[in-house]
PDB file of C-alpha atoms and ligand atoms in Angstrom:
ATOM      1  CA  MET K   1     103.637  84.973  83.850  1.00 79.00           C
ATOM      2  CA  LYS K   2     102.422  86.571  86.765  1.00 94.00           C
ATOM      3  CA  LYS K   3      99.382  88.731  87.493  1.00 97.00           C
ATOM      4  CA  LYS K   4      99.003  91.957  87.820  1.00 98.00           C
ATOM      5  CA  LEU K   5      98.448  93.235  91.542  1.00 98.00           C
ATOM      6  CA  ILE K   6      96.169  96.637  91.770  1.00 98.00           C
ATOM      7  CA  ALA K   7      96.208  97.684  95.267  1.00 98.00           C
ATOM      8  CA  GLY K   8      94.118 100.565  96.394  1.00 98.00           C
ATOM      9  CA  ASN K   9      95.650 103.028  99.193  1.00 98.00           C
ATOM     10  CA  TRP K  10      92.635 104.574 100.840  1.00 98.00           C
ATOM     11  CA  LYS K  11      94.940 106.830 102.755  1.00 98.00           C
ATOM     12  CA  MET K  12      92.724 108.923 105.441  1.00 98.00           C
ATOM     13  CA  ASN K  13      89.629 108.489 104.134  1.00 98.00           C
ATOM     14  CA  GLY K  14      86.683 106.580 104.476  1.00 98.00           C
ATOM     15  CA  SER K  15      83.310 105.784 106.547  1.00 98.00           C
ATOM     16  CA  SER K  16      81.528 102.816 107.756  1.00 98.00           C
ATOM     17  CA  ALA K  17      78.960 103.830 105.204  1.00 98.00           C
ATOM     18  CA  SER K  18      81.278 105.089 102.190  1.00 98.00           C
ATOM     19  CA  ASN K  19      83.253 101.879 102.510  1.00 98.00           C
ATOM     20  CA  GLU K  20      80.355  99.712 102.765  1.00 98.00           C
ATOM     21  CA  ALA K  21      79.202 101.236  99.087  1.00 98.00           C
ATOM     22  CA  LEU K  22      82.625 101.528  97.816  1.00 98.00           C
ATOM     23  CA  VAL K  23      83.451  98.059  98.462  1.00 98.00           C
ATOM     24  CA  LYS K  24      80.171  96.593  97.151  1.00 98.00           C
ATOM     25  CA  ALA K  25      80.593  98.452  94.283  1.00 98.00           C
ATOM     26  CA  LEU K  26      83.929  96.946  93.486  1.00 98.00           C
ATOM     27  CA  ALA K  27      82.922  93.159  94.151  1.00 97.00           C
ATOM     28  CA  ALA K  28      80.106  93.780  91.483  1.00 96.00           C
ATOM     29  CA  GLY K  29      82.666  94.684  88.876  1.00 95.00           C
ATOM     30  CA  MET K  30      84.865  91.567  89.875  1.00 93.00           C
ATOM     31  CA  ASP K  31      84.095  89.319  87.674  1.00 88.00           C
ATOM     32  CA  GLY K  32      86.174  88.069  84.720  1.00 86.00           C
ATOM     33  CA  LYS K  33      89.197  89.600  86.522  1.00 91.00           C
ATOM     34  CA  ASP K  34      92.434  89.006  85.453  1.00 92.00           C
ATOM     35  CA  CYS K  35      94.566  90.162  88.376  1.00 97.00           C
ATOM     36  CA  LEU K  36      94.909  90.080  92.100  1.00 98.00           C
ATOM     37  CA  VAL K  37      93.645  93.337  93.678  1.00 98.00           C
ATOM     38  CA  ALA K  38      93.957  94.299  97.020  1.00 98.00           C
ATOM     39  CA  VAL K  39      92.461  97.289  99.526  1.00 98.00           C
ATOM     40  CA  CYS K  40      94.693  98.818 101.727  1.00 99.00           C
ATOM     41  CA  VAL K  41      92.115 100.773 104.500  1.00 98.00           C
ATOM     42  CA  PRO K  42      92.723 102.647 107.581  1.00 98.00           C
ATOM     43  CA  ALA K  43      93.294 100.353 110.595  1.00 98.00           C
ATOM     44  CA  PRO K  44      89.614 101.292 112.130  1.00 98.00           C
ATOM     45  CA  TYR K  45      88.193  99.626 109.469  1.00 98.00           C
ATOM     46  CA  LEU K  46      90.244  96.149 108.846  1.00 98.00           C
ATOM     47  CA  GLY K  47      87.299  94.500 111.003  1.00 98.00           C
ATOM     48  CA  GLN K  48      84.566  95.931 108.640  1.00 98.00           C
ATOM     49  CA  VAL K  49      86.220  95.554 105.435  1.00 98.00           C
ATOM     50  CA  GLN K  50      87.438  91.898 106.196  1.00 98.00           C
ATOM     51  CA  ALA K  51      83.729  90.967 106.462  1.00 98.00           C
ATOM     52  CA  LEU K  52      82.756  92.894 102.853  1.00 98.00           C
ATOM     53  CA  VAL K  53      85.918  91.268 101.001  1.00 98.00           C
ATOM     54  CA  ALA K  54      85.446  88.142 101.962  1.00 97.00           C
ATOM     55  CA  ASN K  55      84.708  85.994  98.928  1.00 95.00           C
ATOM     56  CA  THR K  56      85.077  88.551  96.483  1.00 96.00           C
ATOM     57  CA  GLY K  57      88.734  88.003  95.543  1.00 95.00           C
ATOM     58  CA  MET K  58      89.954  91.052  96.640  1.00 98.00           C
ATOM     59  CA  ASP K  59      92.790  90.753  99.702  1.00 98.00           C
ATOM     60  CA  LEU K  60      92.906  93.398 102.807  1.00 98.00           C
ATOM     61  CA  GLY K  61      95.916  95.539 102.968  1.00 98.00           C
ATOM     62  CA  ALA K  62      96.628  97.967 105.838  1.00 98.00           C
ATOM     63  CA  GLN K  63      99.034 101.139 105.642  1.00 98.00           C
ATOM     64  CA  ASP K  64     101.609 100.912 108.062  1.00 98.00           C
ATOM     65  CA  LEU K  65     102.373  98.611 110.621  1.00 98.00           C
ATOM     66  CA  SER K  66     104.541  98.990 113.573  1.00 98.00           C
ATOM     67  CA  GLN K  67     108.208  97.536 113.365  1.00 98.00           C
ATOM     68  CA  HIS K  68     107.734  96.382 117.165  1.00 98.00           C
ATOM     69  CA  GLU K  69     106.334  93.004 118.120  1.00 97.00           C
ATOM     70  CA  SER K  70     104.130  94.078 120.738  1.00 98.00           C
ATOM     71  CA  GLY K  71     104.049  96.350 124.267  1.00 98.00           C
ATOM     72  CA  ALA K  72     104.269  99.857 124.957  1.00 98.00           C
ATOM     73  CA  TYR K  73     103.874 101.574 121.647  1.00 98.00           C
ATOM     74  CA  THR K  74     100.970 103.999 122.357  1.00 98.00           C
ATOM     75  CA  GLY K  75      98.697 104.007 118.940  1.00 97.00           C
ATOM     76  CA  GLU K  76     100.694 101.694 117.238  1.00 98.00           C
ATOM     77  CA  VAL K  77      99.368  98.636 115.389  1.00 98.00           C
ATOM     78  CA  SER K  78     101.745  95.479 115.316  1.00 98.00           C
ATOM     79  CA  ALA K  79     101.470  92.986 112.409  1.00 98.00           C
ATOM     80  CA  VAL K  80     100.160  90.395 114.545  1.00 98.00           C
ATOM     81  CA  MET K  81      97.097  92.354 115.056  1.00 98.00           C
ATOM     82  CA  LEU K  82      96.505  92.835 111.225  1.00 98.00           C
ATOM     83  CA  LYS K  83      97.155  89.048 110.608  1.00 98.00           C
ATOM     84  CA  ASP K  84      94.305  88.613 113.480  1.00 98.00           C
ATOM     85  CA  PHE K  85      92.255  91.141 110.653  1.00 98.00           C
ATOM     86  CA  GLY K  86      92.937  88.197 107.614  1.00 98.00           C
ATOM     87  CA  VAL K  87      95.647  91.205 106.413  1.00 98.00           C
ATOM     88  CA  ARG K  88      97.540  90.167 103.566  1.00 98.00           C
ATOM     89  CA  TYR K  89      99.558  93.556 102.679  1.00 98.00           C
ATOM     90  CA  ALA K  90     100.996  96.012 104.550  1.00 98.00           C
ATOM     91  CA  ILE K  91     102.181  99.495 102.832  1.00 98.00           C
ATOM     92  CA  VAL K  92     105.737 100.535 104.469  1.00 98.00           C
ATOM     93  CA  GLY K  93     107.322 103.579 103.755  1.00 98.00           C
ATOM     94  CA  HIS K  94     104.909 105.461 101.880  1.00 98.00           C
ATOM     95  CA  SER K  95     106.511 108.975 100.952  1.00 98.00           C
ATOM     96  CA  GLU K  96     103.551 110.467 103.138  1.00 98.00           C
ATOM     97  CA  ARG K  97     104.998 108.373 106.353  1.00 98.00           C
ATOM     98  CA  ARG K  98     108.556 109.258 105.269  1.00 98.00           C
ATOM     99  CA  GLN K  99     107.520 112.809 104.916  1.00 97.00           C
ATOM    100  CA  TYR K 100     105.562 113.574 107.673  1.00 98.00           C
ATOM    101  CA  HIS K 101     106.214 111.178 110.532  1.00 98.00           C
ATOM    102  CA  GLY K 102     109.876 111.476 109.928  1.00 98.00           C
ATOM    103  CA  GLU K 103     110.154 107.054 108.951  1.00 98.00           C
ATOM    104  CA  THR K 104     113.860 106.644 107.744  1.00 98.00           C
ATOM    105  CA  ASP K 105     114.964 103.993 105.506  1.00 98.00           C
ATOM    106  CA  ALA K 106     116.525 101.902 108.685  1.00 98.00           C
ATOM    107  CA  LEU K 107     113.057 102.056 109.393  1.00 98.00           C
ATOM    108  CA  VAL K 108     110.950 101.121 106.896  1.00 98.00           C
ATOM    109  CA  ALA K 109     113.424  98.029 106.582  1.00 98.00           C
ATOM    110  CA  LEU K 110     112.634  96.965 109.918  1.00 98.00           C
ATOM    111  CA  LYS K 111     108.835  97.584 109.307  1.00 98.00           C
ATOM    112  CA  ALA K 112     109.197  95.378 106.197  1.00 98.00           C
ATOM    113  CA  GLN K 113     110.896  92.959 108.208  1.00 98.00           C
ATOM    114  CA  ARG K 114     107.963  92.961 110.990  1.00 98.00           C
ATOM    115  CA  ALA K 115     105.659  91.956 108.017  1.00 98.00           C
ATOM    116  CA  LEU K 116     107.828  89.093 106.497  1.00 98.00           C
ATOM    117  CA  ALA K 117     108.381  87.725 109.841  1.00 97.00           C
ATOM    118  CA  ASN K 118     104.285  87.676 110.505  1.00 98.00           C
ATOM    119  CA  GLY K 119     103.497  86.416 106.860  1.00 97.00           C
ATOM    120  CA  ILE K 120     102.200  89.463 105.898  1.00 98.00           C
ATOM    121  CA  THR K 121     103.484  90.799 102.326  1.00 98.00           C
ATOM    122  CA  PRO K 122     105.332  94.312 102.496  1.00 98.00           C
ATOM    123  CA  ILE K 123     104.249  96.701  99.835  1.00 98.00           C
ATOM    124  CA  VAL K 124     108.302  98.911 100.081  1.00 98.00           C
ATOM    125  CA  CYS K 125     106.933 102.569  98.790  1.00 98.00           C
ATOM    126  CA  VAL K 126     110.827 104.131  96.835  1.00 98.00           C
ATOM    127  CA  GLY K 127     110.548 107.171  95.120  1.00 98.00           C
ATOM    128  CA  GLU K 128     112.154 110.559  94.472  1.00 98.00           C
ATOM    129  CA  THR K 129     111.309 114.249  95.319  1.00 96.00           C
ATOM    130  CA  LEU K 130     110.743 116.476  92.360  1.00 95.00           C
ATOM    131  CA  ALA K 131     114.027 118.305  93.566  1.00 95.00           C
ATOM    132  CA  GLU K 132     115.687 115.240  93.932  1.00 97.00           C
ATOM    133  CA  ARG K 133     114.870 114.263  90.482  1.00 96.00           C
ATOM    134  CA  GLU K 134     115.721 117.507  88.981  1.00 94.00           C
ATOM    135  CA  ALA K 135     119.405 117.239  90.417  1.00 97.00           C
ATOM    136  CA  GLY K 136     119.327 113.913  88.794  1.00 97.00           C
ATOM    137  CA  GLN K 137     119.374 111.703  91.577  1.00 98.00           C
ATOM    138  CA  THR K 138     116.839 109.898  91.101  1.00 98.00           C
ATOM    139  CA  GLU K 139     118.333 106.263  90.621  1.00 98.00           C
ATOM    140  CA  GLU K 140     120.297 106.995  93.435  1.00 98.00           C
ATOM    141  CA  VAL K 141     117.609 107.737  95.861  1.00 98.00           C
ATOM    142  CA  VAL K 142     115.251 104.816  95.214  1.00 98.00           C
ATOM    143  CA  LYS K 143     118.584 102.579  95.009  1.00 98.00           C
ATOM    144  CA  ARG K 144     119.658 103.828  98.657  1.00 98.00           C
ATOM    145  CA  GLN K 145     115.986 102.970  99.940  1.00 98.00           C
ATOM    146  CA  LEU K 146     115.698  99.517  98.494  1.00 98.00           C
ATOM    147  CA  ALA K 147     118.962  98.785  99.452  1.00 98.00           C
ATOM    148  CA  ALA K 148     117.998  99.365 103.652  1.00 98.00           C
ATOM    149  CA  VAL K 149     115.579  96.459 102.998  1.00 98.00           C
ATOM    150  CA  ILE K 150     117.504  94.484 100.691  1.00 98.00           C
ATOM    151  CA  HIS K 151     120.156  94.441 103.349  1.00 97.00           C
ATOM    152  CA  THR K 152     117.683  93.827 106.708  1.00 96.00           C
ATOM    153  CA  ASN K 153     115.930  91.424 104.951  1.00 94.00           C
ATOM    154  CA  GLY K 154     118.252  89.031 102.637  1.00 90.00           C
ATOM    155  CA  HIS K 155     117.168  85.992 100.879  1.00 85.00           C
ATOM    156  CA  CYS K 156     113.284  86.873 101.880  1.00 92.00           C
ATOM    157  CA  ILE K 157     113.562  89.724  99.364  1.00 96.00           C
ATOM    158  CA  SER K 158     111.725  87.887  96.527  1.00 97.00           C
ATOM    159  CA  GLU K 159     108.571  88.179  98.835  1.00 97.00           C
ATOM    160  CA  ILE K 160     108.240  91.855  99.138  1.00 98.00           C
ATOM    161  CA  VAL K 161     106.263  93.935  96.905  1.00 98.00           C
ATOM    162  CA  VAL K 162     107.964  97.366  95.837  1.00 98.00           C
ATOM    163  CA  ALA K 163     105.720 100.369  94.656  1.00 98.00           C
ATOM    164  CA  TYR K 164     107.787 103.122  92.828  1.00 98.00           C
ATOM    165  CA  GLU K 165     106.019 106.145  93.584  1.00 98.00           C
ATOM    166  CA  PRO K 166     108.153 109.521  92.474  1.00 98.00           C
ATOM    167  CA  VAL K 167     106.740 112.219  95.311  1.00 97.00           C
ATOM    168  CA  TRP K 168     106.266 114.841  92.305  1.00 96.00           C
ATOM    169  CA  ALA K 169     103.513 112.452  91.328  1.00 95.00           C
ATOM    170  CA  ILE K 170     101.549 111.939  93.775  1.00 93.00           C
ATOM    171  CA  GLY K 171      98.242 113.522  94.352  1.00 91.00           C
ATOM    172  CA  THR K 172      99.160 115.928  91.315  1.00 92.00           C
ATOM    173  CA  GLY K 173      97.680 114.891  88.665  1.00 88.00           C
ATOM    174  CA  LYS K 174     101.294 114.695  87.162  1.00 88.00           C
ATOM    175  CA  THR K 175     101.979 110.863  86.063  1.00 89.00           C
ATOM    176  CA  ALA K 176     105.137 109.762  85.290  1.00 91.00           C
ATOM    177  CA  SER K 177     105.391 108.968  81.551  1.00 96.00           C
ATOM    178  CA  PRO K 178     105.357 104.806  80.878  1.00 97.00           C
ATOM    179  CA  GLU K 179     108.994 105.419  79.534  1.00 97.00           C
ATOM    180  CA  GLN K 180     109.714 107.096  83.081  1.00 97.00           C
ATOM    181  CA  ALA K 181     108.604 104.902  85.003  1.00 98.00           C
ATOM    182  CA  GLN K 182     109.818 101.775  83.458  1.00 98.00           C
ATOM    183  CA  GLU K 183     113.625 103.535  83.448  1.00 98.00           C
ATOM    184  CA  VAL K 184     113.444 103.358  87.163  1.00 98.00           C
ATOM    185  CA  HIS K 185     111.298 100.064  87.750  1.00 98.00           C
ATOM    186  CA  ALA K 186     114.256  98.568  85.243  1.00 98.00           C
ATOM    187  CA  VAL K 187     116.591  99.628  88.144  1.00 98.00           C
ATOM    188  CA  LEU K 188     114.943  98.361  90.947  1.00 98.00           C
ATOM    189  CA  ARG K 189     114.751  95.173  89.085  1.00 98.00           C
ATOM    190  CA  ALA K 190     118.546  94.768  88.426  1.00 98.00           C
ATOM    191  CA  GLN K 191     118.707  95.696  91.949  1.00 98.00           C
ATOM    192  CA  LEU K 192     116.568  92.897  93.138  1.00 97.00           C
ATOM    193  CA  LYS K 193     118.528  90.773  90.521  1.00 97.00           C
ATOM    194  CA  ALA K 194     121.552  91.322  92.454  1.00 97.00           C
ATOM    195  CA  ALA K 195     119.870  90.518  96.003  1.00 96.00           C
ATOM    196  CA  THR K 196     118.224  86.953  94.763  1.00 96.00           C
ATOM    197  CA  PRO K 197     117.705  84.758  91.943  1.00 96.00           C
ATOM    198  CA  HIS K 198     114.045  85.143  92.658  1.00 96.00           C
ATOM    199  CA  ALA K 199     113.928  88.915  91.516  1.00 97.00           C
ATOM    200  CA  ASP K 200     111.274  88.201  88.477  1.00 96.00           C
ATOM    201  CA  ARG K 201     108.864  87.194  91.130  1.00 96.00           C
ATOM    202  CA  VAL K 202     108.804  90.447  93.254  1.00 98.00           C
ATOM    203  CA  HIS K 203     106.089  92.726  91.868  1.00 98.00           C
ATOM    204  CA  ILE K 204     106.824  96.525  91.451  1.00 98.00           C
ATOM    205  CA  LEU K 205     104.354  98.717  91.541  1.00 98.00           C
ATOM    206  CA  TYR K 206     103.847 102.191  90.081  1.00 98.00           C
ATOM    207  CA  GLY K 207     102.211 104.505  91.922  1.00 97.00           C
ATOM    208  CA  GLY K 208     101.507 108.454  91.533  1.00 97.00           C
ATOM    209  CA  SER K 209      98.169 109.626  89.641  1.00 95.00           C
ATOM    210  CA  MET K 210      97.339 106.379  88.501  1.00 97.00           C
ATOM    211  CA  ASN K 211      93.862 106.272  86.572  1.00 96.00           C
ATOM    212  CA  ALA K 212      91.464 104.954  84.303  1.00 95.00           C
ATOM    213  CA  ALA K 213      93.201 106.760  81.425  1.00 96.00           C
ATOM    214  CA  ASN K 214      96.755 106.364  81.870  1.00 97.00           C
ATOM    215  CA  ALA K 215      96.747 102.869  83.567  1.00 98.00           C
ATOM    216  CA  ALA K 216      96.429 100.786  80.399  1.00 97.00           C
ATOM    217  CA  GLN K 217     100.100 102.460  79.182  1.00 98.00           C
ATOM    218  CA  LEU K 218     101.510 102.541  82.387  1.00 98.00           C
ATOM    219  CA  LEU K 219     101.361  98.541  82.946  1.00 98.00           C
ATOM    220  CA  ALA K 220     102.194  97.764  79.211  1.00 97.00           C
ATOM    221  CA  GLN K 221     105.858  98.273  80.266  1.00 98.00           C
ATOM    222  CA  THR K 222     107.946  95.475  81.172  1.00 97.00           C
ATOM    223  CA  ASP K 223     108.728  95.861  84.429  1.00 98.00           C
ATOM    224  CA  ILE K 224     105.442  97.682  85.857  1.00 98.00           C
ATOM    225  CA  ASP K 225     103.426  94.582  87.243  1.00 98.00           C
ATOM    226  CA  GLY K 226     100.536  96.483  88.753  1.00 98.00           C
ATOM    227  CA  GLY K 227      99.748  99.769  90.132  1.00 98.00           C
ATOM    228  CA  LEU K 228      99.283 101.436  93.759  1.00 98.00           C
ATOM    229  CA  VAL K 229      96.258 103.759  93.343  1.00 98.00           C
ATOM    230  CA  GLY K 230      95.567 106.691  95.536  1.00 98.00           C
ATOM    231  CA  GLY K 231      92.882 108.892  94.803  1.00 97.00           C
ATOM    232  CA  ALA K 232      91.398 106.770  91.934  1.00 98.00           C
ATOM    233  CA  SER K 233      91.078 103.595  94.356  1.00 98.00           C
ATOM    234  CA  LEU K 234      88.136 105.995  96.217  1.00 98.00           C
ATOM    235  CA  LYS K 235      85.999 105.611  93.044  1.00 98.00           C
ATOM    236  CA  ALA K 236      84.615 102.403  92.025  1.00 98.00           C
ATOM    237  CA  PRO K 237      84.094 103.163  88.382  1.00 98.00           C
ATOM    238  CA  ASP K 238      87.871 104.553  88.023  1.00 98.00           C
ATOM    239  CA  PHE K 239      89.750 101.527  90.135  1.00 98.00           C
ATOM    240  CA  LEU K 240      87.233  99.154  88.290  1.00 98.00           C
ATOM    241  CA  SER K 241      88.850 100.233  85.159  1.00 97.00           C
ATOM    242  CA  ILE K 242      92.400 100.073  86.342  1.00 98.00           C
ATOM    243  CA  VAL K 243      91.862  96.165  87.377  1.00 97.00           C
ATOM    244  CA  ALA K 244      90.603  95.646  83.930  1.00 96.00           C
ATOM    245  CA  ALA K 245      93.404  97.029  82.237  1.00 96.00           C
ATOM    246  CA  ALA K 246      95.763  95.033  84.204  1.00 97.00           C
ATOM    247  CA  ARG K 247      95.938  91.889  82.248  1.00 82.00           C
TER     248      ARG K 247
HETATM  249  P1  13P N   1      97.654 108.869  93.834  1.00 88.53           P
HETATM  250  O1  13P N   1      97.302 108.126  92.831  1.00 88.53           O
HETATM  251  O2  13P N   1      96.498 109.919  94.501  1.00 88.53           O
HETATM  252  O3  13P N   1      98.623 110.000  93.409  1.00 88.53           O
HETATM  253  O4  13P N   1      98.804 108.386  95.212  1.00 88.53           O
HETATM  254  C1  13P N   1      98.991 107.894  94.762  1.00 88.53           C
HETATM  255  C2  13P N   1      99.727 107.364  96.194  1.00 88.53           C
HETATM  256  O5  13P N   1     100.293 107.751  96.651  1.00 88.53           O
HETATM  257  C3  13P N   1      99.529 105.929  96.499  1.00 88.53           C
HETATM  258  O6  13P N   1     100.153 105.027  97.420  1.00 88.53           O
END
């Protein structure tokens, strides 16, 4: 059985001082962990956190990347640059990027492709809004979002990580129930199975108000292979409890 993956998404939080304290506290609690662990940090801190996670068993992640290889794209960060800092994962298509930066399914697919081409595992986020869920469109929305990535990435699709993050559960304290999450994860797994014989290798993470109290139940579901954790990843004891629940 594959190990679960617990990835922290720090979002736009942190400082040199708080990062150091947080990663040191995490490192001190990593003994005996039985899963993969990553922290996805703001770009300016990649160098700092690269040094802090060295030899801790934790991997480094970024929160976004450019779809372009290099050139005149002011403000963008390339996959090659991320690789230069030892980045293993890059989140792509987070709902906050889709919502506030107009990222489309097609753009997210290109970003995933750029990551894969440079040996970085894209964590592709999909998820419906509350209005979409209430309109009975959950399945249609997540399938459309994943289909774009499958279409662009073909046989490489078994190399991605998928994160199901219902938008209504992000930062709201409202978690999808384990059954609600499993239902969507099963849909995503079936979609991956239709695209690759290696779909069982793909980690499908749940994200949205995952915390120390609800992690074990979510992670016990058949198709939930880990978590993408926002708020709770900023507090060492909480993140470590989630890591401990991932067995
Ligand atoms: P919260 O855990 O704060 O709800 O955030 C989830 C998320 O968006 C992770 O990418």
